[in-house]
CSV table of N, CA and C in Angstrom, one decimal:
chain,number,residue,atom,x,y,z
A,31,MET,N,106.0,70.1,82.4
A,31,MET,CA,106.6,71.0,82.0
A,31,MET,C,107.4,70.5,80.6
A,32,ALA,N,107.9,69.2,80.9
A,32,ALA,CA,108.8,68.8,79.7
A,32,ALA,C,107.9,68.6,78.4
A,33,ARG,N,106.5,68.2,78.7
A,33,ARG,CA,105.7,68.0,77.5
A,33,ARG,C,105.3,69.6,76.7
A,34,GLU,N,105.1,70.2,77.6
A,34,GLU,CA,104.8,71.6,77.1
A,34,GLU,C,106.2,72.2,76.4
A,35,ASN,N,107.3,72.1,77.0
A,35,ASN,CA,108.5,72.4,76.0
A,35,ASN,C,108.9,71.6,74.9
A,36,PHE,N,108.5,70.4,74.8
A,36,PHE,CA,108.5,69.5,73.4
A,36,PHE,C,107.6,70.2,72.4
A,37,LYS,N,106.4,70.3,72.9
A,37,LYS,CA,105.6,70.9,72.0
A,37,LYS,C,105.9,72.3,71.5
A,38,ARG,N,106.6,73.2,72.2
A,38,ARG,CA,107.0,74.4,71.7
A,38,ARG,C,108.2,74.5,71.2
A,39,TYR,N,109.0,73.7,71.8
A,39,TYR,CA,110.4,73.7,71.4
A,39,TYR,C,111.3,72.7,70.8
A,40,TRP,N,110.3,71.4,70.6
A,40,TRP,CA,111.0,70.3,70.1
A,40,TRP,C,112.1,69.4,70.9
A,41,VAL,N,112.3,70.4,72.3
A,41,VAL,CA,113.1,69.6,73.3
A,41,VAL,C,112.5,69.6,74.6
A,42,ILE,N,113.0,68.9,75.6
A,42,ILE,CA,112.3,69.0,76.9
A,42,ILE,C,112.8,70.1,77.7
A,43,PHE,N,113.7,70.7,77.3
A,43,PHE,CA,114.3,72.1,78.1
A,43,PHE,C,113.7,73.2,77.4
A,44,SER,N,113.4,74.2,78.1
A,44,SER,CA,112.9,75.6,77.8
A,44,SER,C,114.3,76.0,77.2
A,45,PRO,N,114.4,77.0,76.2
A,45,PRO,CA,115.5,77.6,75.6
A,45,PRO,C,116.7,78.4,76.7
A,46,ASP,N,116.4,78.7,77.5
A,46,ASP,CA,117.1,79.2,78.9
A,46,ASP,C,117.6,78.1,79.6
A,47,ASN,N,117.3,76.8,79.7
A,47,ASN,CA,117.4,76.0,80.5
A,47,ASN,C,118.1,74.7,79.7
A,48,ASP,N,118.5,74.7,78.6
A,48,ASP,CA,119.2,73.7,77.8
A,48,ASP,C,120.6,73.1,78.3
A,49,ARG,N,120.5,72.3,79.1
A,49,ARG,CA,121.8,71.6,79.5
A,49,ARG,C,122.5,70.7,78.6
A,50,ARG,N,122.0,70.5,77.4
A,50,ARG,CA,122.9,69.2,76.6
A,50,ARG,C,124.3,70.0,76.4
A,51,ILE,N,125.2,69.0,76.4
A,51,ILE,CA,126.5,69.6,76.2
A,51,ILE,C,126.8,69.7,74.8
A,52,GLY,N,126.0,69.0,73.8
A,52,GLY,CA,126.2,69.4,72.5
A,52,GLY,C,125.7,70.4,72.0
A,53,GLY,N,124.8,71.5,72.8
A,53,GLY,CA,124.1,72.6,72.4
A,53,GLY,C,122.6,71.9,71.8
A,54,GLY,N,122.2,73.2,70.9
A,54,GLY,CA,120.8,72.7,70.4
A,54,GLY,C,121.0,71.8,69.3
A,55,ASP,N,119.7,71.5,69.0
A,55,ASP,CA,119.6,70.5,68.0
A,55,ASP,C,119.7,71.0,66.7
A,56,SER,N,120.5,70.3,66.0
A,56,SER,CA,120.8,70.6,64.5
A,56,SER,C,119.6,70.4,63.6
A,57,GLU,N,119.5,71.1,62.3
A,57,GLU,CA,118.2,71.1,61.5
A,57,GLU,C,118.3,69.8,61.0
A,58,ILE,N,119.3,68.7,61.3
A,58,ILE,CA,119.0,67.4,60.9
A,58,ILE,C,118.2,66.6,61.7
A,59,ILE,N,118.6,66.8,62.9
A,59,ILE,CA,117.8,66.3,64.1
A,59,ILE,C,116.4,66.9,64.5
A,60,LEU,N,116.4,68.1,64.1
A,60,LEU,CA,115.1,68.7,64.2
A,60,LEU,C,114.1,68.0,63.2
A,61,ALA,N,114.5,67.9,62.0
A,61,ALA,CA,113.8,67.2,60.8
A,61,ALA,C,113.4,65.9,61.3
A,62,ALA,N,114.0,65.0,61.8
A,62,ALA,CA,114.0,63.8,62.0
A,62,ALA,C,113.0,63.8,63.3
A,63,LYS,N,113.1,64.7,64.3
A,63,LYS,CA,112.1,64.7,65.3
A,63,LYS,C,110.7,64.8,64.7
A,64,LYS,N,110.6,66.0,63.8
A,64,LYS,CA,109.4,66.1,63.3
A,64,LYS,C,109.0,65.0,62.6
A,65,ALA,N,109.7,64.5,61.6
A,65,ALA,CA,109.3,63.4,60.9
A,65,ALA,C,108.6,61.9,61.7
A,66,MET,N,109.4,61.9,62.7
A,66,MET,CA,109.1,60.8,63.9
A,66,MET,C,107.7,61.1,64.4
A,67,VAL,N,107.2,62.2,64.9
A,67,VAL,CA,106.1,62.8,65.3
A,67,VAL,C,105.0,62.7,64.1
A,68,ALA,N,105.3,63.2,63.1
A,68,ALA,CA,104.2,63.3,61.8
A,68,ALA,C,104.0,61.4,61.7
A,69,ALA,N,105.2,60.5,61.8
A,69,ALA,CA,104.3,59.3,61.6
A,69,ALA,C,103.9,58.6,62.9
A,70,PHE,N,104.3,58.9,63.9
A,70,PHE,CA,103.3,58.5,65.2
A,70,PHE,C,101.7,59.1,65.1
A,71,ASP,N,101.9,60.5,64.9
A,71,ASP,CA,100.5,60.8,64.4
A,71,ASP,C,99.5,60.1,63.6
A,72,ALA,N,100.4,59.7,62.9
A,72,ALA,CA,99.5,59.3,61.3
A,72,ALA,C,98.9,57.8,61.5
A,73,MET,N,100.0,57.1,62.5
A,73,MET,CA,99.3,55.7,62.8
A,73,MET,C,98.1,55.8,63.6
A,74,ALA,N,97.5,56.9,64.2
A,74,ALA,CA,96.3,56.6,64.7
A,74,ALA,C,95.0,56.3,63.6
A,75,ASP,N,95.1,56.8,62.5
A,75,ASP,CA,94.2,56.2,61.3
A,75,ASP,C,94.7,55.6,60.4
A,76,ALA,N,95.7,55.1,60.4
A,76,ALA,CA,96.3,54.0,59.4
A,76,ALA,C,95.8,52.7,59.5
A,77,ASP,N,96.1,52.0,58.3
A,77,ASP,CA,95.7,50.3,58.1
A,77,ASP,C,97.2,49.8,58.7
A,78,ASP,N,96.9,48.3,58.8
A,78,ASP,CA,98.1,47.9,58.7
A,78,ASP,C,99.5,47.8,58.0
A,79,LEU,N,98.9,48.0,56.7
A,79,LEU,CA,100.1,48.3,55.9
A,79,LEU,C,100.8,49.5,55.8
A,80,GLU,N,100.0,50.7,55.9
A,80,GLU,CA,100.5,51.8,56.2
A,80,GLU,C,101.5,52.0,57.4
A,81,LYS,N,100.8,51.3,58.6
A,81,LYS,CA,101.4,51.5,59.8
A,81,LYS,C,102.9,50.7,59.9
A,82,ASP,N,103.1,49.7,59.0
A,82,ASP,CA,104.1,49.3,58.8
A,82,ASP,C,105.0,50.1,58.1
A,83,ARG,N,104.7,50.8,57.1
A,83,ARG,CA,105.5,51.9,56.2
A,83,ARG,C,105.7,53.0,57.3
A,84,LEU,N,104.8,53.3,58.4
A,84,LEU,CA,105.1,54.7,59.2
A,84,LEU,C,106.1,54.1,60.0
A,85,TRP,N,106.3,52.6,60.9
A,85,TRP,CA,107.3,52.1,61.4
A,85,TRP,C,108.8,52.4,60.8
A,86,GLU,N,108.4,52.1,59.5
A,86,GLU,CA,109.7,52.1,59.1
A,86,GLU,C,110.4,53.5,58.9
A,87,ALA,N,109.5,54.7,58.5
A,87,ALA,CA,109.7,55.8,58.9
A,87,ALA,C,110.2,56.6,59.9
A,88,VAL,N,109.9,55.7,61.0
A,88,VAL,CA,110.2,55.8,62.7
A,88,VAL,C,111.7,55.5,62.8
A,89,GLY,N,112.0,54.5,62.2
A,89,GLY,CA,113.1,53.8,62.2
A,89,GLY,C,114.3,54.7,61.4
A,90,ASP,N,113.5,54.9,60.6
A,90,ASP,CA,114.5,55.9,59.5
A,90,ASP,C,115.3,57.2,60.5
A,91,ALA,N,114.1,57.6,61.2
A,91,ALA,CA,114.3,59.2,61.8
A,91,ALA,C,115.1,58.8,63.3
A,92,GLU,N,115.1,57.6,63.5
A,92,GLU,CA,115.9,57.4,64.6
A,92,GLU,C,117.2,57.0,64.2
A,93,THR,N,117.4,56.2,63.3
A,93,THR,CA,118.8,56.2,62.8
A,93,THR,C,119.4,57.7,62.4
A,94,VAL,N,118.8,58.5,61.8
A,94,VAL,CA,119.5,59.6,61.7
A,94,VAL,C,119.4,60.4,63.1
A,95,MET,N,118.8,60.4,63.9
A,95,MET,CA,118.9,61.0,65.1
A,95,MET,C,120.3,60.5,66.0
A,96,SER,N,120.4,59.2,65.7
A,96,SER,CA,121.4,58.5,66.4
A,96,SER,C,122.8,59.1,65.8
A,97,GLN,N,122.6,58.9,64.7
A,97,GLN,CA,124.0,59.2,63.9
A,97,GLN,C,124.3,60.6,64.0
A,98,GLU,N,123.6,61.5,64.1
A,98,GLU,CA,123.7,62.9,64.2
A,98,GLU,C,124.1,63.1,65.5
A,99,THR,N,123.5,62.5,66.7
A,99,THR,CA,123.9,62.9,68.0
A,99,THR,C,125.4,62.1,68.3
A,100,ARG,N,125.8,61.2,67.7
A,100,ARG,CA,127.0,60.8,67.6
A,100,ARG,C,127.9,61.8,67.0
A,101,ARG,N,127.5,62.3,65.9
A,101,ARG,CA,128.6,63.3,65.3
A,101,ARG,C,128.9,64.2,66.0
A,102,THR,N,127.8,64.9,66.7
A,102,THR,CA,127.7,66.0,67.5
A,102,THR,C,128.7,66.0,68.9
A,103,LEU,N,128.6,64.8,69.1
A,103,LEU,CA,129.0,64.4,70.9
A,103,LEU,C,130.5,63.9,70.2
A,104,ASP,N,131.0,63.6,69.1
A,104,ASP,CA,132.4,63.4,68.4
A,104,ASP,C,133.0,64.5,68.4
A,105,GLU,N,132.6,65.4,67.9
A,105,GLU,CA,133.0,66.9,67.7
A,105,GLU,C,132.9,67.7,69.3
A,106,TYR,N,132.3,67.5,70.2
A,106,TYR,CA,132.3,67.9,71.5
A,106,TYR,C,133.4,67.4,72.0
A,107,GLU,N,133.8,66.1,71.8
A,107,GLU,CA,135.2,65.6,72.5
A,107,GLU,C,135.9,65.9,71.8
A,108,LEU,N,136.2,66.3,70.7
A,108,LEU,CA,137.7,66.5,70.0
A,108,LEU,C,137.8,68.0,70.6
A,109,ARG,N,136.8,68.9,70.6
A,109,ARG,CA,137.0,70.2,71.3
A,109,ARG,C,137.4,70.3,72.4
A,110,MET,N,137.0,69.3,73.3
A,110,MET,CA,137.1,69.2,74.5
A,110,MET,C,138.6,68.9,75.0
A,111,MET,N,139.0,67.7,74.0
A,111,MET,CA,140.3,67.2,73.9
A,111,MET,C,141.6,68.2,73.7
A,112,GLY,N,141.3,68.9,72.5
A,112,GLY,CA,141.9,70.1,72.1
A,112,GLY,C,141.9,71.1,73.3
A,113,LYS,N,141.3,71.4,74.0
A,113,LYS,CA,140.9,72.3,74.7
A,113,LYS,C,142.0,71.9,75.8
A,114,LEU,N,141.9,70.7,76.3
A,114,LEU,CA,142.7,70.3,77.6
A,114,LEU,C,144.2,70.1,77.2
A,115,ARG,N,144.6,70.2,76.0
A,115,ARG,CA,145.9,69.9,75.5
A,115,ARG,C,146.8,71.2,75.7
A,116,THR,N,145.7,72.3,75.4
A,116,THR,CA,146.4,73.9,74.8
A,116,THR,C,146.3,74.5,76.7
A,117,ASP,N,145.8,74.2,77.5
A,117,ASP,CA,145.4,74.7,78.9
A,117,ASP,C,146.5,74.6,79.7
């Protein structure tokens, strides 16, 4: 089920069952996921030099996803702390 969801929605959860605390993917994360999948797909027919370039693209996408996830979680934590202080 998770593989099918990823193929359809770019996340392992179906839209009605997405339990991530930060909400859905930002456009930045979605673009990074697509770039990473495209790089992996291209590796099947690539020579060694091209594979090296593709691995760099995967690493770049991973960095973007990590930074964006951290930003999203930081925003979530700030909202939660603000909410806790006012309740």
